[in-house]
Coordinates of C-alpha atoms in Angstrom, one line a residue:
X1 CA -5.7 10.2 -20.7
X2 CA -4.1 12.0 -23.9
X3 CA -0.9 13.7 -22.9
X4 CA 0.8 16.0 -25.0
X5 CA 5.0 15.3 -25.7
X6 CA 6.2 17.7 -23.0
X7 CA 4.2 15.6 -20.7
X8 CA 6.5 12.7 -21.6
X9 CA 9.7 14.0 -20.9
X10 CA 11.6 12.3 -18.1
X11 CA 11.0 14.8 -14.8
X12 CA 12.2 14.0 -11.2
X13 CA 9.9 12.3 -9.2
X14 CA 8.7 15.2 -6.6
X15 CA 7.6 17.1 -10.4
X16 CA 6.0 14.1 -11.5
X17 CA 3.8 13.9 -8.2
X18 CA 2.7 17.0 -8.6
X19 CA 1.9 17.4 -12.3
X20 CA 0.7 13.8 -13.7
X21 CA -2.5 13.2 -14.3
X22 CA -3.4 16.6 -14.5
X23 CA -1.4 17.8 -17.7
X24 CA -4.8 18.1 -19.5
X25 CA -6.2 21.0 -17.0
X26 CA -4.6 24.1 -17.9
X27 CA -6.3 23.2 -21.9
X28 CA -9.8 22.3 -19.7
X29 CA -9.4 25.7 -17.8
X30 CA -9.2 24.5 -14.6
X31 CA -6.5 24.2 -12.4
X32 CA -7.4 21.8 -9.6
X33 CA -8.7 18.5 -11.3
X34 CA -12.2 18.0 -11.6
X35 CA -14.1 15.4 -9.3
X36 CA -16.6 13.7 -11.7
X37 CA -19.2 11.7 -9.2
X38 CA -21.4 10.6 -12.0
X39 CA -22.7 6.6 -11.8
X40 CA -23.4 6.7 -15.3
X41 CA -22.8 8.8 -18.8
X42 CA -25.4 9.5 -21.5
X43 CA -24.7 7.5 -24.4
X44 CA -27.3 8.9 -27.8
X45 CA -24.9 6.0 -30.1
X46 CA -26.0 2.7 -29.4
X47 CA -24.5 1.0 -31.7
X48 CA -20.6 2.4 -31.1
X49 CA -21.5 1.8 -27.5
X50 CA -22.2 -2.2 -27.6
X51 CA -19.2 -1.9 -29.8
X52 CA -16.8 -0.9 -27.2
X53 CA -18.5 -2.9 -24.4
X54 CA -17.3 -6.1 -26.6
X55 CA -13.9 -4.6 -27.0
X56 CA -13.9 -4.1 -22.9
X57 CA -15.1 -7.7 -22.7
X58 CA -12.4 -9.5 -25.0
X59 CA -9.5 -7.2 -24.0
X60 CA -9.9 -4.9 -21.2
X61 CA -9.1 -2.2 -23.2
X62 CA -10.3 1.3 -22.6
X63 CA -10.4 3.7 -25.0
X64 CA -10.4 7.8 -24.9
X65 CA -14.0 8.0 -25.2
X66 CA -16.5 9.5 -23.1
X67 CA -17.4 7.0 -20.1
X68 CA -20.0 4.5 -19.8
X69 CA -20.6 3.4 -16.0
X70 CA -18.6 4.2 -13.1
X71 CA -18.2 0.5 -12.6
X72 CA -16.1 0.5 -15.8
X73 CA -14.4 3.3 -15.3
X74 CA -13.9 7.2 -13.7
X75 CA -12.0 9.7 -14.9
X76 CA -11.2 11.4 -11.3
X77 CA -9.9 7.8 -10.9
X78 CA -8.2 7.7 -13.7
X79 CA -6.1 10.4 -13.2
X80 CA -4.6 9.0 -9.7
X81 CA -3.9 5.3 -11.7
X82 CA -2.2 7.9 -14.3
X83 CA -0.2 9.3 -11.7
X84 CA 0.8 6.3 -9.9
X85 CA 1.7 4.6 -12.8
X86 CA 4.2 7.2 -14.2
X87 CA 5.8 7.3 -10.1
X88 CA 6.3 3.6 -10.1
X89 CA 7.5 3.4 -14.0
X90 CA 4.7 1.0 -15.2
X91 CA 2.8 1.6 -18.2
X92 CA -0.4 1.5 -16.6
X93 CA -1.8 1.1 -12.4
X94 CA -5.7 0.1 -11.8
X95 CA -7.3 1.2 -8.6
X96 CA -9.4 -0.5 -6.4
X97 CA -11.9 0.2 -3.3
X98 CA -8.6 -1.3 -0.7
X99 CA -5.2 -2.7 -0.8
X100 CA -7.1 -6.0 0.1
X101 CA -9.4 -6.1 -3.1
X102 CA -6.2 -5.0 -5.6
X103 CA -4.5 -8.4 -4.7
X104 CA -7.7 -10.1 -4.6
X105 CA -8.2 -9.0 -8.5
X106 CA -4.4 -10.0 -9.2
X107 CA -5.1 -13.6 -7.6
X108 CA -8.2 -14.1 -9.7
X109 CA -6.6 -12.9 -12.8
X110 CA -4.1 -15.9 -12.2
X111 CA -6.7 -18.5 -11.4
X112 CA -8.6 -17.2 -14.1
X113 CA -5.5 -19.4 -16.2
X114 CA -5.2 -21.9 -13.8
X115 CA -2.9 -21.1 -12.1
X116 CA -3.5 -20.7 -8.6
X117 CA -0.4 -21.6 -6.5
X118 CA 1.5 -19.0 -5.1
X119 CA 4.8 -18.9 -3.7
X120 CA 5.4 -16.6 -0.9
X121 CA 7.5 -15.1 1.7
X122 CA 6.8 -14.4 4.7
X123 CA 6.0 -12.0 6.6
X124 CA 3.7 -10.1 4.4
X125 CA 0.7 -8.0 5.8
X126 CA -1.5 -10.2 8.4
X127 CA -4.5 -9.9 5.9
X128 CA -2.6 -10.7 2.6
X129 CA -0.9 -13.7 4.8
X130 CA -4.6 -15.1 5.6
X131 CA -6.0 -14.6 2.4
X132 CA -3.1 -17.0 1.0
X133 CA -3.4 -19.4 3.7
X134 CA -6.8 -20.2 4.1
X135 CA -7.5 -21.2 0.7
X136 CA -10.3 -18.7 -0.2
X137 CA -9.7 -17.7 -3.6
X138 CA -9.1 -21.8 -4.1
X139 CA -5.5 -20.5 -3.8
X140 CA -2.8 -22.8 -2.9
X141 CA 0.5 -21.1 -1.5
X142 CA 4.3 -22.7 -0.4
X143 CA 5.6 -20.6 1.9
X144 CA 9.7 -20.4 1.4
X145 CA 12.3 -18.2 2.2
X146 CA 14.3 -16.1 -1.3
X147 CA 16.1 -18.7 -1.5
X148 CA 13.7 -21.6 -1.8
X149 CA 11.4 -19.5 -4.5
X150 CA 12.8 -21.1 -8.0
X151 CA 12.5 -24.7 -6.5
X152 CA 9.1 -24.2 -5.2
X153 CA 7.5 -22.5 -8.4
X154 CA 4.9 -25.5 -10.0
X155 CA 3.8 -25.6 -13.4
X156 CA 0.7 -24.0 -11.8
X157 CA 2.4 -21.3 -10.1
X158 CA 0.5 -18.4 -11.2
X159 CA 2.5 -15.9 -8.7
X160 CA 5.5 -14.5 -6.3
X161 CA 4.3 -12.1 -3.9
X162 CA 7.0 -10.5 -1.3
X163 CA 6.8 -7.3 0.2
X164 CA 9.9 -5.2 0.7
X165 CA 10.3 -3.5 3.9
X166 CA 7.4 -6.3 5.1
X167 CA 5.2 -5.4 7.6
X168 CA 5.9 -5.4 10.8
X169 CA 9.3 -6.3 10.9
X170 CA 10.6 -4.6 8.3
X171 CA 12.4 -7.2 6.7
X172 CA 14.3 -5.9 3.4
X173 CA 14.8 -8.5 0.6
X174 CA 16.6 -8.1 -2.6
X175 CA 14.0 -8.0 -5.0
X176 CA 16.5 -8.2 -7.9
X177 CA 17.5 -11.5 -6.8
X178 CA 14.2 -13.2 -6.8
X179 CA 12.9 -11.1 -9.8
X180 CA 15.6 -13.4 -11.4
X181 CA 14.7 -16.5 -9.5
X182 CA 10.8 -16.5 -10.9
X183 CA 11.6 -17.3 -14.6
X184 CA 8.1 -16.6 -16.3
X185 CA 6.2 -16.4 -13.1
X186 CA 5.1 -12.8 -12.5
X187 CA 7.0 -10.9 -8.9
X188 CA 4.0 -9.0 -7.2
X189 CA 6.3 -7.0 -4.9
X190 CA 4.2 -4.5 -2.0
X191 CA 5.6 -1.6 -2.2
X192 CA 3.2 0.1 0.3
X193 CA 5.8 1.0 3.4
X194 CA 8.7 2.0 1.0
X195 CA 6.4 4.1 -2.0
X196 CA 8.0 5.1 -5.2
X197 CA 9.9 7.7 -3.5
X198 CA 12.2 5.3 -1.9
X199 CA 12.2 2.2 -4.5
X200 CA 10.4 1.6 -7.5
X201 CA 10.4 -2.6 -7.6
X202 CA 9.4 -2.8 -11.7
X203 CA 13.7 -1.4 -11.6
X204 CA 14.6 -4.4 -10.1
X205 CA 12.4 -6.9 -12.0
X206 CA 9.0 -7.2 -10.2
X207 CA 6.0 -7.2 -13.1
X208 CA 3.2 -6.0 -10.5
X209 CA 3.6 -3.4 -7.4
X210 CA 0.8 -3.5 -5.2
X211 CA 0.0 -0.2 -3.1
X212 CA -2.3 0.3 0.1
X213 CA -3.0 3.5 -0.8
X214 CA -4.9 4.0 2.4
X215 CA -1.1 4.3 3.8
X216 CA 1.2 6.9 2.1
X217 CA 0.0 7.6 -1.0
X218 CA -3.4 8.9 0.7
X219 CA -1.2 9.9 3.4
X220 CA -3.7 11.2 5.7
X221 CA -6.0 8.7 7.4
X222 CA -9.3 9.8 5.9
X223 CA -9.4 7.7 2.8
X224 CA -9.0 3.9 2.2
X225 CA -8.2 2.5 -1.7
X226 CA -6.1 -0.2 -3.6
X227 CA -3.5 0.1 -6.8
X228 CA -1.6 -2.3 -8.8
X229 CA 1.2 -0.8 -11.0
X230 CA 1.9 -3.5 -14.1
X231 CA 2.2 -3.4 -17.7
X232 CA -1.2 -2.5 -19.7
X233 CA -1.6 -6.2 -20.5
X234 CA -2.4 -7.2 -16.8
X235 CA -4.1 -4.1 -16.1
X236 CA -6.5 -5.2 -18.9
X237 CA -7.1 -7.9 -17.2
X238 CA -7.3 -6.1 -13.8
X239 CA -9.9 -4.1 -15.2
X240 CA -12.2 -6.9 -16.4
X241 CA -12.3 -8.6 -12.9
X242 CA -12.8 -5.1 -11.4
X243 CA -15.5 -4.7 -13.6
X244 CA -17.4 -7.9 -12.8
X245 CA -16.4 -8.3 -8.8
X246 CA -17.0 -4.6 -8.3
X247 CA -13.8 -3.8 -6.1
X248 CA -14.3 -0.7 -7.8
X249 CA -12.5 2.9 -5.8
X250 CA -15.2 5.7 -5.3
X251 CA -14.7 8.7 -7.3
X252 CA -14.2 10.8 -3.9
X253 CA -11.5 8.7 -2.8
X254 CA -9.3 9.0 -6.5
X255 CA -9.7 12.3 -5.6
X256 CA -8.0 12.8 -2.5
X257 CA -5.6 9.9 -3.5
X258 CA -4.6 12.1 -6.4
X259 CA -3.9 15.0 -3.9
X260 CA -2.1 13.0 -1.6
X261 CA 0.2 11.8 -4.6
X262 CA 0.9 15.5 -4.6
X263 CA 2.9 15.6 -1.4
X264 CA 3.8 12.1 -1.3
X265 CA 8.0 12.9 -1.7
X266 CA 8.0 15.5 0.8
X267 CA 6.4 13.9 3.5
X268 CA 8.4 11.0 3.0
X269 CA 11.5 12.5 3.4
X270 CA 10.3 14.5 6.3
X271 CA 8.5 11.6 7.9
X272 CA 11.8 9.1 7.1
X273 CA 14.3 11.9 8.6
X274 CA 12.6 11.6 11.9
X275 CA 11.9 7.7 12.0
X276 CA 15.6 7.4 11.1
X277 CA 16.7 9.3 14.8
X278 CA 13.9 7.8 16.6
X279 CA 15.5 4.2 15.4
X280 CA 19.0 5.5 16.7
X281 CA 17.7 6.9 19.6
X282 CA 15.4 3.5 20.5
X283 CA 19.1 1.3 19.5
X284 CA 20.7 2.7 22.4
X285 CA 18.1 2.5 25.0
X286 CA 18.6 -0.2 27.2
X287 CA 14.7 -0.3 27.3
X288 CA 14.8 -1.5 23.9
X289 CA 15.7 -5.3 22.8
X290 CA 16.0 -4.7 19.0
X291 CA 15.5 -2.1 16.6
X292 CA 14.2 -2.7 12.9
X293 CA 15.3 0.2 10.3
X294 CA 15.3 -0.4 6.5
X295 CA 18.8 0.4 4.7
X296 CA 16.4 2.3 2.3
X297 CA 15.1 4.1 5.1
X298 CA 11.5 5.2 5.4
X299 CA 9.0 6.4 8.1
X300 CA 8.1 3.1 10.0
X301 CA 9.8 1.9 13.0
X302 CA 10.2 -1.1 14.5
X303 CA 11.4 -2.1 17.6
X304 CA 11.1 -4.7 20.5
X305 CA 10.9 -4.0 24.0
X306 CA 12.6 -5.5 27.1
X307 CA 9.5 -5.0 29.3
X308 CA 5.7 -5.7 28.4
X309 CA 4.7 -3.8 25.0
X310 CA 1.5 -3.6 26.1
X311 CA 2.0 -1.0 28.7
X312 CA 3.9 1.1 25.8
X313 CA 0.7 1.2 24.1
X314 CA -1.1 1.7 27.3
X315 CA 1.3 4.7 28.2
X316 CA 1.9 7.2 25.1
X317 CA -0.1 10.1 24.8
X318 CA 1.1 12.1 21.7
X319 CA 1.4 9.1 19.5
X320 CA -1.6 7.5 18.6
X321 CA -2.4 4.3 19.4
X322 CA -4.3 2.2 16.4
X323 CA -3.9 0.2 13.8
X324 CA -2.4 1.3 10.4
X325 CA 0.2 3.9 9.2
X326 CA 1.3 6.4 7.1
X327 CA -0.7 9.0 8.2
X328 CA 0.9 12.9 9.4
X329 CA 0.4 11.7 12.4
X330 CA 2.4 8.9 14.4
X331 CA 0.9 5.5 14.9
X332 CA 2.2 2.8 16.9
X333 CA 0.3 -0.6 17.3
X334 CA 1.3 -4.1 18.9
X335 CA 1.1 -6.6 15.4
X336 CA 0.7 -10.1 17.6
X337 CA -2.2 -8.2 18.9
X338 CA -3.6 -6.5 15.7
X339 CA -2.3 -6.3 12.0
X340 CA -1.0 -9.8 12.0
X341 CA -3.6 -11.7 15.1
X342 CA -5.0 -13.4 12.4
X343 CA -1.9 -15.0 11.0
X344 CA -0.7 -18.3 13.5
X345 CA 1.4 -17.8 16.4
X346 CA 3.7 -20.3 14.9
X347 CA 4.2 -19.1 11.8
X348 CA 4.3 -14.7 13.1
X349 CA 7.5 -16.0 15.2
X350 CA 9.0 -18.0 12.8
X351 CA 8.8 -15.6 10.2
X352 CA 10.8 -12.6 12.9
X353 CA 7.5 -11.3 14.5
X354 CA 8.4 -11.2 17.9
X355 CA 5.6 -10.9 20.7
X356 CA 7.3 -8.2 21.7
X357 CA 7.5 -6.2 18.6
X358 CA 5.8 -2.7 18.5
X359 CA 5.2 -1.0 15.0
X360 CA 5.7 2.8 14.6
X361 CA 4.2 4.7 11.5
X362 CA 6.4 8.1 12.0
X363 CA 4.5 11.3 11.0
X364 CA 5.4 14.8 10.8
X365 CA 5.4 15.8 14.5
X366 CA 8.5 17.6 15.7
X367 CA 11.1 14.7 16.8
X368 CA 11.9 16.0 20.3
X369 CA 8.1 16.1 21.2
X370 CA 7.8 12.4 20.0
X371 CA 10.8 11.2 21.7
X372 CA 9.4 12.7 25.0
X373 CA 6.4 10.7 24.6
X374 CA 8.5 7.5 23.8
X375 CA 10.5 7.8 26.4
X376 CA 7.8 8.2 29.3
X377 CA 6.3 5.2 27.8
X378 CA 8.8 3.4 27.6
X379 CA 8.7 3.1 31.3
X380 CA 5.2 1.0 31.6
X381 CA 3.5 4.1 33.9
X382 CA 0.9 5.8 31.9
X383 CA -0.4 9.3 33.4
X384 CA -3.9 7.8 33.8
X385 CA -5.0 10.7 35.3
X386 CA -3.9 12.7 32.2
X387 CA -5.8 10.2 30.0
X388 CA -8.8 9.3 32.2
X389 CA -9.6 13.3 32.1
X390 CA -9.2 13.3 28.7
X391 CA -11.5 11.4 27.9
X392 CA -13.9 12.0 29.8
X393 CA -14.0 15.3 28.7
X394 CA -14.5 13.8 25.1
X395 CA -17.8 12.0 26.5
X396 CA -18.9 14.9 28.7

């Protein structure tokens, strides 16, 4: 997307959220950006056509004319993988249908060279932790902690892939360090719990950032899409296997990814202000076994419980109970029961997942009101008769 030079002047983040991608409008006469849902373009040049289909095919490149198919490209898409790109500090992001199908391209990019070990550290998302495991990319991972990553990386190590805060526990590593420790081999670092508002991982070394953006940057549980931040040479590549594979986001969704981006800083902050005194609040009840908090902050929460977890989720009533976060809303789940079931018992313990853990997405709700619910929960003695009505009245 052509940008004019005022466009590339540094800005703080919150101005960049709100204005990139969209510095063409004003010239189009619009001032909310356009959502394009066409599957394909009409195309009267032939000729120039096949000529930039075999430039897409050798390179990846994409050029500033008109599109082609939508499995190519979109331009409502490519305004959010503007935006995200100039929030993280990459020189290009490419989107994807989930957070699932943007790794999945970054893995066969690597394999594509042969190299399809990757090095690891747990935990990571249950999901991304299976796909490594079980082989089913014909990937090949060593598991290791920071410290082990430089002896472990292979002359057909083709990846690093951490995620700082990981998910459940919240476990914070120092990506500088390990940027350092991978030599040649490319850091994939998941930024999706911390966002570009709290850390920016390409600052500290990592080559690729990998967003759910069905979390925070959508930031309102209604739309479900992938990103990878990197430099335009793997995004070139990104876009081929996109292109062939068909991971491809839905015009719809860029759209309201785009929006979300919008409001992204403020309800960060918002969200992280109250997770930050429901963490001190949860530290000093005797209730609660451990509390999990980032030093960076943020809006998750984790924490373990003295008594069964299983009756907290059973009990709140405000809060939501159901997988995933970063919604204005407040989600808590149980991860040995959900996110991360699928990863062995073994290995969610050894890597700090406790059976008792409980993961909170903190929204926007007041923070007394939450607390309230917390704290009845807490206790294991769910007002069934509150929730039995309820719904039955949803049924009725």
């Amino acid at each position: 997307m052509a940008t004019d030079d005022f466009s590339a002047t540094p800005r703080a983040l919150a101005t960049e959220a709100v204005h990139a991608g969209r510095e063409d409008l004003a010239g189009l006469g619009l001032h909310a950006p356009p959502l394009d849902l066409s599957t394909t373009y009409p195309s009267y040049d032939s000729r120039e056509e096949a000529a930039r289909i075999d430039a897409f095919a050798a390179t990846g490149a994409l050029d500033d004319g008109p599109p082609v198919y939508a499995r190519l490209s979109n331009p409502t898409v490519g305004r959010f993988e503007t935006a995200l790109a100039r929030l993280e500090g990459t020189e290009s992001a490419v989107a994807f249908a989930s957070g699932m199908a943007a790794l999945t391209a970054v893995l066969l990019v690597r394999a594509s060279l042969g190299l399809r070990h990757v090095v690891a550290v747990r935990p990571l998302y249950g999901c991304s932790d299976h796909l490594l495991n079980a082989g089913l990319l014909g990937t090949e991972v060593t598991w290791v902690d920071p410290a082990g990553i430089a002896d472990a990386i292979r002359p057909d190590t083709g990846l690093v892939l951490v995620e700082s805060p990981a998910n459940p526990n919240l476990r914070e590593l120092d990506l500088r360090a390990i940027a350092a420790s991978c030599g040649s081999v490319p850091l994939l670092a998941d930024n999706t719990f911390a966002t570009p508002v709290l850390q920016r991982p390409v600052e500290s070394g990592a080559r690729l950032v990998l967003h759910s953006a069905t979390k925070y940057l959508g930031g309102h549980g209604d739309v479900m899409g992938g990103i990878v931040a990197c430099d335009e040479e793997f995004a070139r590549k990104l876009r081929q296997v996109r292109f062939t594979t068909g991971g491809v986001l839905h015009p719809f969704a860029g759209y309201l990814l785009l929006r979300g981006l919008a409001t992204l800083p403020v309800r960060m902050r918002a969200a992280s202000a109250s997770a930050a005194e429901l963490a001190a609040r949860l530290a000093a009840d005797p209730r609660v076994a451990a509390v999990h908090y980032p030093r960076i902050g943020g809006a998750m929460v984790a924490f373990e419980t003295v008594g069964d977890p299983h009756e907290v989720i059973a009990s709140v009533r405000l809060v939501t109970p159901a997988v995933s976060l970063g919604s204005v809303d407040t989600l808590i789940q149980h991860p040995a029961s959900i996110s991360h079931r699928i990863v062995d018992a073994r290995d969610r313990r050894s890597s700090g997942v406790s059976d008792r853990l409980l993961r909170m997405s903190v929204g926007l709700e007041d923070v007394e009101d939450l607390w309230a619910d917390l704290d009845q929960a807490l206790n294991g003695r769910p007002d069934r008769g509150v929730r039995d009505g309820r719904h039955a009245g949803a049924v009725s």
